[in-house]
Amino acid sequence: MQTMPAHAAHHNDREIETLEEFDATVSARGTLAGFRVQAVDLTDRTRELLTTSAAGAVFLGCRMREEAAAKIRTDGALVFPLVPGLPFEPYRGLVYSPDELFASLADGYENTPDARAYAWFQRTKADRDVYASMLRAIHDDSVSDALDELLSGARVVGVMGGHAMRRGTPAYEGAARLGRELARAHFTVATGGGPGAMEAANLGAYAAPFDDAMLLDALRLLAKAPGFTPSITDWAAAAFEVRARWSKGGRSVGIPTWFYGHEPPNPFASHIAKYFANATREDGLLARSNAGVVFLPGAAGTVQEIFDNATPNYYESRGEPTPMVLVDRAHWTGKLPAWPLLESLARDRSMQARIALVDRIEEAPEALKRLGG
């Protein structure tokens, strides 16, 4: 369905992020000199490490036996050790999967890696500890690197909208249909990765390979747990039930943040780039939406995203302006009148031909194609 490239097709060929890549490099090159090895468990590769040059290599958080570590240091490699007691991997080479973040959901959401990382963030944020803030920054930088590799060559459309949209509502179904339509048009759907409108768009992309009946059945199943309050566990379990019943769904990206840790990530994004720093996440999501952004009705966060996106389009600081489609005329001209301001900003600039206001979600894909032309 979607044209999201397989991992590692385009990534920096000096980076080794999996055991398979490690083995392939050692066998093809016969050297690790100058390579960057990220968070790979090398406990069972002692022989290879002892017999392969690692001059100028960097090992970031890799498990290995002491004699292997001593030998590669002697070669002149830099070894950044594992950080004990962390609920996340700061040097990770790949973005997250829903299964990884929600592991142990059966024991309650509070026991998942996602919830434990949030609890760690809350604890360390209050301490203002430079060590903790450095670990967060390293983690977020690793996630950005992994996200760039994942999206290399993809045509990405961002779908922005509020977390308050509930399952079982016509608006949620509309957002899901939008995600499905975009995925079927060979766009990679990217959202803020949270609940509500974001989840609906990721669900739509997940549903892209299936027929209409699947989406209707999935919407019915999800409506049993309409929101992530009072129970994130029940809300997430309903999503995993859908994923189990229809496995091999379409791919999409969610880019959430632990800054809003009370909001869980949604399990329908196949790839989740989760950040500690919300500013890095916001800017990263919009900067990577190279084929345009659709703004569904939302509140303060969505208004902020509209103008975060409009500013580089206005100054053309990222090159040519990208399409912006606002959905729901009454919302964006009456309730929160962002459209008149956007229109005034765009007047007589090249971004004027790249903005549109539509009434209905169904009109958004067509508007995107028209503006992108």
Coordinates of C-alpha atoms in Angstrom, one line a residue:
M1 CA 0.0 0.0 0.0
Q2 CA 2.2 2.7 1.3
T3 CA 5.6 3.7 0.0
M4 CA 7.4 3.8 3.3
P5 CA 10.9 2.4 2.5
A6 CA 12.1 -0.6 4.4
H7 CA 14.5 0.2 7.2
A8 CA 18.2 0.5 6.3
A9 CA 17.6 0.9 2.6
H10 CA 18.9 4.4 2.8
H11 CA 20.5 4.7 6.2
N12 CA 24.0 5.9 6.8
D13 CA 26.1 3.0 5.7
R14 CA 28.5 3.5 8.6
E15 CA 25.8 2.9 11.2
I16 CA 25.1 -0.6 12.5
E17 CA 21.8 -0.9 14.3
T18 CA 21.0 -4.6 14.3
L19 CA 22.9 -7.9 14.9
E20 CA 22.2 -8.8 11.2
E21 CA 23.9 -5.6 10.1
F22 CA 26.8 -6.3 12.4
D23 CA 27.3 -9.8 10.9
A24 CA 26.9 -8.6 7.3
T25 CA 29.5 -5.8 7.9
V26 CA 32.1 -8.1 9.5
S27 CA 31.7 -10.7 6.8
A28 CA 31.6 -8.3 3.8
R29 CA 34.2 -5.7 5.1
G30 CA 36.3 -7.7 7.5
T31 CA 36.7 -4.6 9.6
L32 CA 34.6 -2.4 12.0
A33 CA 37.0 0.5 11.7
G34 CA 35.1 3.8 11.6
F35 CA 31.7 2.2 12.1
R36 CA 29.0 3.4 14.6
V37 CA 27.4 0.5 16.5
Q38 CA 24.1 1.5 18.2
A39 CA 22.6 -0.5 21.1
V40 CA 23.3 -3.9 19.6
D41 CA 23.7 -6.9 22.0
L42 CA 27.2 -8.2 21.1
T43 CA 27.5 -10.7 24.0
D44 CA 27.7 -13.6 21.6
R45 CA 30.0 -11.9 19.2
T46 CA 33.2 -11.9 21.4
R47 CA 35.2 -13.9 18.8
E48 CA 34.3 -11.4 16.0
L49 CA 35.2 -8.5 18.2
L50 CA 38.5 -10.0 19.3
T51 CA 39.6 -10.8 15.7
T52 CA 38.3 -7.7 13.8
S53 CA 39.8 -4.2 13.8
A54 CA 37.7 -1.5 15.5
A55 CA 40.0 1.5 15.0
G56 CA 38.1 4.7 15.2
A57 CA 34.8 2.9 15.8
V58 CA 32.2 4.1 18.3
F59 CA 30.0 1.6 20.3
L60 CA 27.0 3.2 21.8
G61 CA 25.3 1.3 24.6
C62 CA 26.3 -2.2 23.3
R63 CA 26.3 -5.2 25.6
M64 CA 29.6 -7.1 25.3
R65 CA 32.0 -9.2 27.4
E66 CA 34.7 -7.4 29.3
E67 CA 37.6 -8.9 27.2
A68 CA 35.9 -7.8 24.0
A69 CA 35.4 -4.2 25.4
A70 CA 39.1 -4.1 26.5
K71 CA 40.3 -5.2 23.1
I72 CA 38.3 -2.7 21.0
R73 CA 39.4 0.1 23.4
T74 CA 43.0 -0.9 22.7
D75 CA 42.1 -0.7 18.9
G76 CA 41.2 2.9 19.6
A77 CA 37.4 2.5 19.6
L78 CA 35.2 4.7 21.9
V79 CA 32.9 2.6 24.1
F80 CA 29.9 4.4 25.6
P81 CA 28.6 2.0 28.3
L82 CA 25.1 0.9 28.9
V83 CA 23.2 3.0 31.4
P84 CA 21.9 0.8 34.2
G85 CA 18.4 1.2 35.6
L86 CA 16.9 3.2 32.7
P87 CA 13.4 2.3 31.5
F88 CA 14.4 3.2 27.9
E89 CA 17.5 2.8 25.6
P90 CA 19.1 6.2 25.0
Y91 CA 21.3 5.1 22.1
R92 CA 18.5 3.2 20.3
G93 CA 19.0 2.6 16.5
L94 CA 15.3 2.2 15.5
V95 CA 12.1 4.0 16.3
Y96 CA 9.6 2.2 18.6
S97 CA 6.9 -0.3 17.7
P98 CA 3.5 -0.5 19.5
D99 CA 4.4 -3.9 20.9
E100 CA 7.6 -2.6 22.4
L101 CA 6.0 0.4 24.1
F102 CA 3.0 -1.6 25.3
A103 CA 4.8 -4.7 26.4
S104 CA 3.2 -6.0 29.7
L105 CA -0.1 -4.3 29.0
A106 CA -1.8 -7.4 30.3
D107 CA -0.5 -6.4 33.8
G108 CA -1.9 -2.9 33.5
Y109 CA -0.7 0.1 31.5
E110 CA 1.3 1.4 34.5
N111 CA 3.7 -1.6 34.0
T112 CA 4.5 -0.9 30.3
P113 CA 7.8 0.6 29.1
D114 CA 5.8 3.6 28.0
A115 CA 4.4 4.3 31.4
R116 CA 7.7 3.6 33.1
A117 CA 9.6 6.0 30.9
Y118 CA 7.0 8.7 31.7
A119 CA 7.4 8.0 35.4
W120 CA 11.2 8.3 35.1
F121 CA 10.7 11.6 33.2
Q122 CA 8.4 13.0 35.8
R123 CA 10.9 12.1 38.6
T124 CA 14.0 13.4 36.9
K125 CA 12.4 16.5 35.4
A126 CA 11.7 17.8 38.9
D127 CA 15.4 17.2 40.0
R128 CA 16.8 19.4 37.2
D129 CA 19.6 16.8 37.0
V130 CA 22.1 17.5 34.1
Y131 CA 22.8 13.8 33.8
A132 CA 19.1 13.0 33.2
S133 CA 18.6 15.9 30.8
M134 CA 21.7 14.7 28.8
L135 CA 20.2 11.1 28.6
R136 CA 16.9 12.6 27.3
A137 CA 18.7 14.6 24.7
I138 CA 20.8 11.6 23.5
H139 CA 17.6 9.5 23.3
D140 CA 15.7 12.2 21.3
D141 CA 18.6 12.7 18.9
S142 CA 18.8 8.9 18.3
V143 CA 15.0 8.8 17.6
S144 CA 15.4 11.7 15.1
D145 CA 18.2 9.9 13.3
A146 CA 16.1 6.7 13.2
L147 CA 13.0 8.6 11.9
D148 CA 15.0 10.2 9.1
E149 CA 16.3 6.8 8.0
L150 CA 12.7 5.4 8.2
L151 CA 11.2 8.2 6.1
S152 CA 14.0 8.6 3.5
G153 CA 12.3 8.9 0.1
A154 CA 8.7 8.8 1.5
R155 CA 6.0 11.2 0.6
V156 CA 4.7 12.2 4.1
V157 CA 1.4 13.8 4.8
G158 CA 0.8 15.0 8.4
V159 CA -2.6 14.8 9.9
M160 CA -3.1 17.1 12.9
G161 CA -6.1 17.2 15.2
G162 CA -7.1 17.1 18.9
H163 CA -6.8 14.2 21.3
A164 CA -10.3 14.8 22.6
M165 CA -12.1 13.2 19.6
R166 CA -13.7 10.1 20.9
R167 CA -14.0 6.7 19.3
G168 CA -17.6 5.9 18.2
T169 CA -18.2 9.4 16.8
P170 CA -18.8 10.4 13.2
A171 CA -15.8 12.7 13.4
Y172 CA -13.5 9.8 14.5
E173 CA -14.8 7.7 11.6
G174 CA -14.2 10.6 9.2
A175 CA -10.6 10.9 10.4
A176 CA -10.1 7.2 9.9
R177 CA -11.4 7.4 6.4
L178 CA -9.1 10.3 5.7
G179 CA -6.1 8.2 6.9
R180 CA -7.2 5.3 4.8
E181 CA -7.6 7.4 1.6
L182 CA -4.2 9.0 2.1
A183 CA -2.5 5.6 2.6
R184 CA -4.2 4.3 -0.5
A185 CA -3.0 7.3 -2.5
H186 CA 0.6 6.1 -1.6
F187 CA 1.3 8.7 1.0
T188 CA 2.9 7.9 4.4
V189 CA 0.5 9.2 7.1
A190 CA 2.2 10.9 10.0
T191 CA 0.4 12.1 13.2
G192 CA 1.2 13.3 16.6
G193 CA 0.8 9.7 17.6
G194 CA -1.7 10.2 20.5
P195 CA -5.4 9.4 20.9
G196 CA -8.4 11.1 19.3
A197 CA -8.0 12.4 15.7
M198 CA -4.4 11.2 15.7
E199 CA -5.3 7.6 16.5
A200 CA -8.2 7.7 13.9
A201 CA -5.8 8.7 11.1
N202 CA -3.3 6.0 12.0
L203 CA -6.2 3.5 12.2
G204 CA -7.2 4.5 8.7
A205 CA -3.7 3.9 7.4
Y206 CA -3.7 0.5 9.2
A207 CA -7.0 -0.3 7.5
A208 CA -5.8 0.6 4.0
P209 CA -5.1 -3.0 2.8
F210 CA -8.5 -4.3 4.0
D211 CA -12.1 -3.8 2.7
D212 CA -14.8 -1.5 4.0
A213 CA -16.3 -4.1 6.3
M214 CA -13.0 -4.3 8.3
L215 CA -13.0 -0.6 9.1
L216 CA -16.6 -0.7 10.2
D217 CA -16.0 -3.7 12.4
A218 CA -12.9 -2.2 13.9
L219 CA -14.7 1.1 14.6
R220 CA -17.4 -0.9 16.4
L221 CA -14.9 -2.8 18.5
L222 CA -13.0 0.4 19.5
A223 CA -16.2 2.2 20.5
K224 CA -16.4 -0.2 23.5
A225 CA -13.6 1.9 25.0
P226 CA -14.4 5.4 23.6
G227 CA -11.5 7.3 25.4
F228 CA -8.2 6.8 27.2
T229 CA -9.9 7.9 30.4
P230 CA -10.8 6.4 32.9
S231 CA -8.6 3.4 31.8
I232 CA -5.7 3.6 29.4
T233 CA -5.4 -0.2 29.8
D234 CA -8.9 -0.9 28.4
W235 CA -8.4 1.8 25.7
A236 CA -5.2 0.2 24.5
A237 CA -6.4 -3.4 24.9
A238 CA -9.3 -2.6 22.4
A239 CA -6.8 -1.4 19.8
F240 CA -4.6 -4.5 20.3
E241 CA -7.7 -6.6 19.8
V242 CA -8.3 -5.0 16.4
R243 CA -4.6 -5.5 15.5
A244 CA -4.8 -9.2 16.5
R245 CA -8.0 -9.8 14.5
W246 CA -6.6 -8.0 11.4
S247 CA -2.9 -8.5 11.5
K248 CA -0.6 -7.1 8.7
G249 CA -2.2 -3.7 8.6
G250 CA -0.8 -0.7 6.6
R251 CA 2.1 1.3 7.8
S252 CA 2.1 4.8 9.2
V253 CA 4.0 6.9 11.7
G254 CA 3.1 8.4 15.1
I255 CA 5.3 11.1 16.7
P256 CA 4.2 11.4 20.3
T257 CA 5.9 12.9 23.4
W258 CA 6.3 12.0 27.1
F259 CA 5.9 15.7 27.7
Y260 CA 2.1 15.0 27.5
G261 CA 2.6 11.7 29.4
H262 CA -1.0 11.5 30.5
E263 CA -1.8 10.9 26.8
P264 CA -0.7 7.4 25.7
P265 CA 0.6 6.7 22.2
N266 CA -1.9 5.0 19.9
P267 CA -1.1 1.4 18.9
F268 CA -2.2 1.8 15.2
A269 CA 1.0 3.6 14.1
S270 CA 3.3 0.9 12.9
H271 CA 6.3 3.1 13.7
I272 CA 6.4 5.3 16.8
A273 CA 9.0 8.0 17.2
K274 CA 8.5 9.1 20.8
Y275 CA 10.3 12.1 22.3
F276 CA 10.9 13.6 25.7
A277 CA 11.2 17.2 24.3
N278 CA 7.9 18.4 22.9
A279 CA 9.5 21.2 20.9
T280 CA 11.8 18.8 19.1
R281 CA 8.8 16.5 18.4
E282 CA 6.5 19.3 17.1
D283 CA 9.1 20.7 14.8
G284 CA 10.2 17.3 13.6
L285 CA 6.6 16.2 12.7
L286 CA 5.9 19.3 10.6
A287 CA 9.3 19.4 9.0
R288 CA 9.0 15.8 7.8
S289 CA 5.5 16.3 6.4
N290 CA 7.0 17.1 3.0
A291 CA 3.8 16.4 1.0
G292 CA 1.5 18.6 3.1
V293 CA -0.5 18.7 6.3
V294 CA -4.2 18.3 7.0
F295 CA -5.6 20.1 10.0
L296 CA -8.7 18.6 11.6
P297 CA -10.7 20.5 14.2
G298 CA -8.6 20.8 17.4
A299 CA -7.9 23.3 20.1
A300 CA -4.8 25.2 21.2
G301 CA -2.3 22.5 20.2
T302 CA -3.7 22.3 16.6
V303 CA -3.8 26.1 16.3
Q304 CA -0.1 26.2 17.3
E305 CA 0.7 23.5 14.7
I306 CA -1.1 25.5 12.0
F307 CA 1.2 28.5 12.6
D308 CA 4.3 26.4 13.3
N309 CA 3.7 25.1 9.8
A310 CA 2.7 28.4 8.2
T311 CA 5.9 30.2 9.3
P312 CA 8.5 28.2 7.3
N313 CA 6.0 28.3 4.4
Y314 CA 5.7 32.1 4.7
Y315 CA 9.5 32.6 4.7
E316 CA 10.2 29.6 2.5
S317 CA 12.9 28.6 5.0
R318 CA 12.4 24.9 4.1
G319 CA 12.2 25.5 0.4
E320 CA 8.9 25.7 -1.5
P321 CA 5.8 26.0 0.7
T322 CA 4.0 22.7 1.3
P323 CA 0.2 22.2 1.1
M324 CA -2.0 23.1 4.1
V325 CA -5.6 21.9 4.2
L326 CA -7.9 23.0 7.1
V327 CA -11.0 20.9 7.5
D328 CA -14.3 22.3 8.9
R329 CA -15.2 25.8 7.8
A330 CA -17.3 26.6 10.9
H331 CA -14.5 25.6 13.2
W332 CA -11.7 27.5 11.6
T333 CA -13.6 30.6 10.7
G334 CA -16.0 30.9 13.7
K335 CA -15.0 28.9 16.7
L336 CA -11.3 29.4 16.4
P337 CA -10.8 31.7 13.4
A338 CA -7.3 30.6 12.3
W339 CA -8.3 30.6 8.6
P340 CA -8.7 34.4 8.1
L341 CA -5.3 35.0 9.7
L342 CA -3.7 32.3 7.6
E343 CA -5.3 33.7 4.5
S344 CA -4.0 37.2 5.3
L345 CA -0.5 35.9 5.9
A346 CA -0.5 34.1 2.6
R347 CA -1.7 37.0 0.5
D348 CA 0.6 37.8 -2.4
R349 CA 3.1 35.1 -1.4
S350 CA 3.8 31.8 -3.0
M351 CA 2.1 30.0 -0.1
Q352 CA -1.2 31.5 -1.2
A353 CA -1.5 28.8 -3.8
R354 CA -0.8 26.1 -1.2
I355 CA -3.6 26.7 1.4
A356 CA -7.2 25.5 1.3
L357 CA -10.2 25.4 3.6
V358 CA -12.7 22.5 3.0
D359 CA -16.0 21.7 4.8
R360 CA -15.7 18.0 4.9
I361 CA -13.0 15.5 5.6
E362 CA -13.8 13.7 2.4
E363 CA -12.6 16.7 0.4
A364 CA -9.2 16.8 2.0
P365 CA -7.3 14.3 -0.1
E366 CA -8.5 15.9 -3.4
A367 CA -7.5 19.4 -2.0
L368 CA -4.0 18.0 -1.1
K369 CA -3.5 16.7 -4.6
R370 CA -4.7 19.9 -6.1
L371 CA -2.4 22.1 -3.9
G372 CA 0.6 19.8 -4.4
G373 CA 0.3 19.8 -8.2

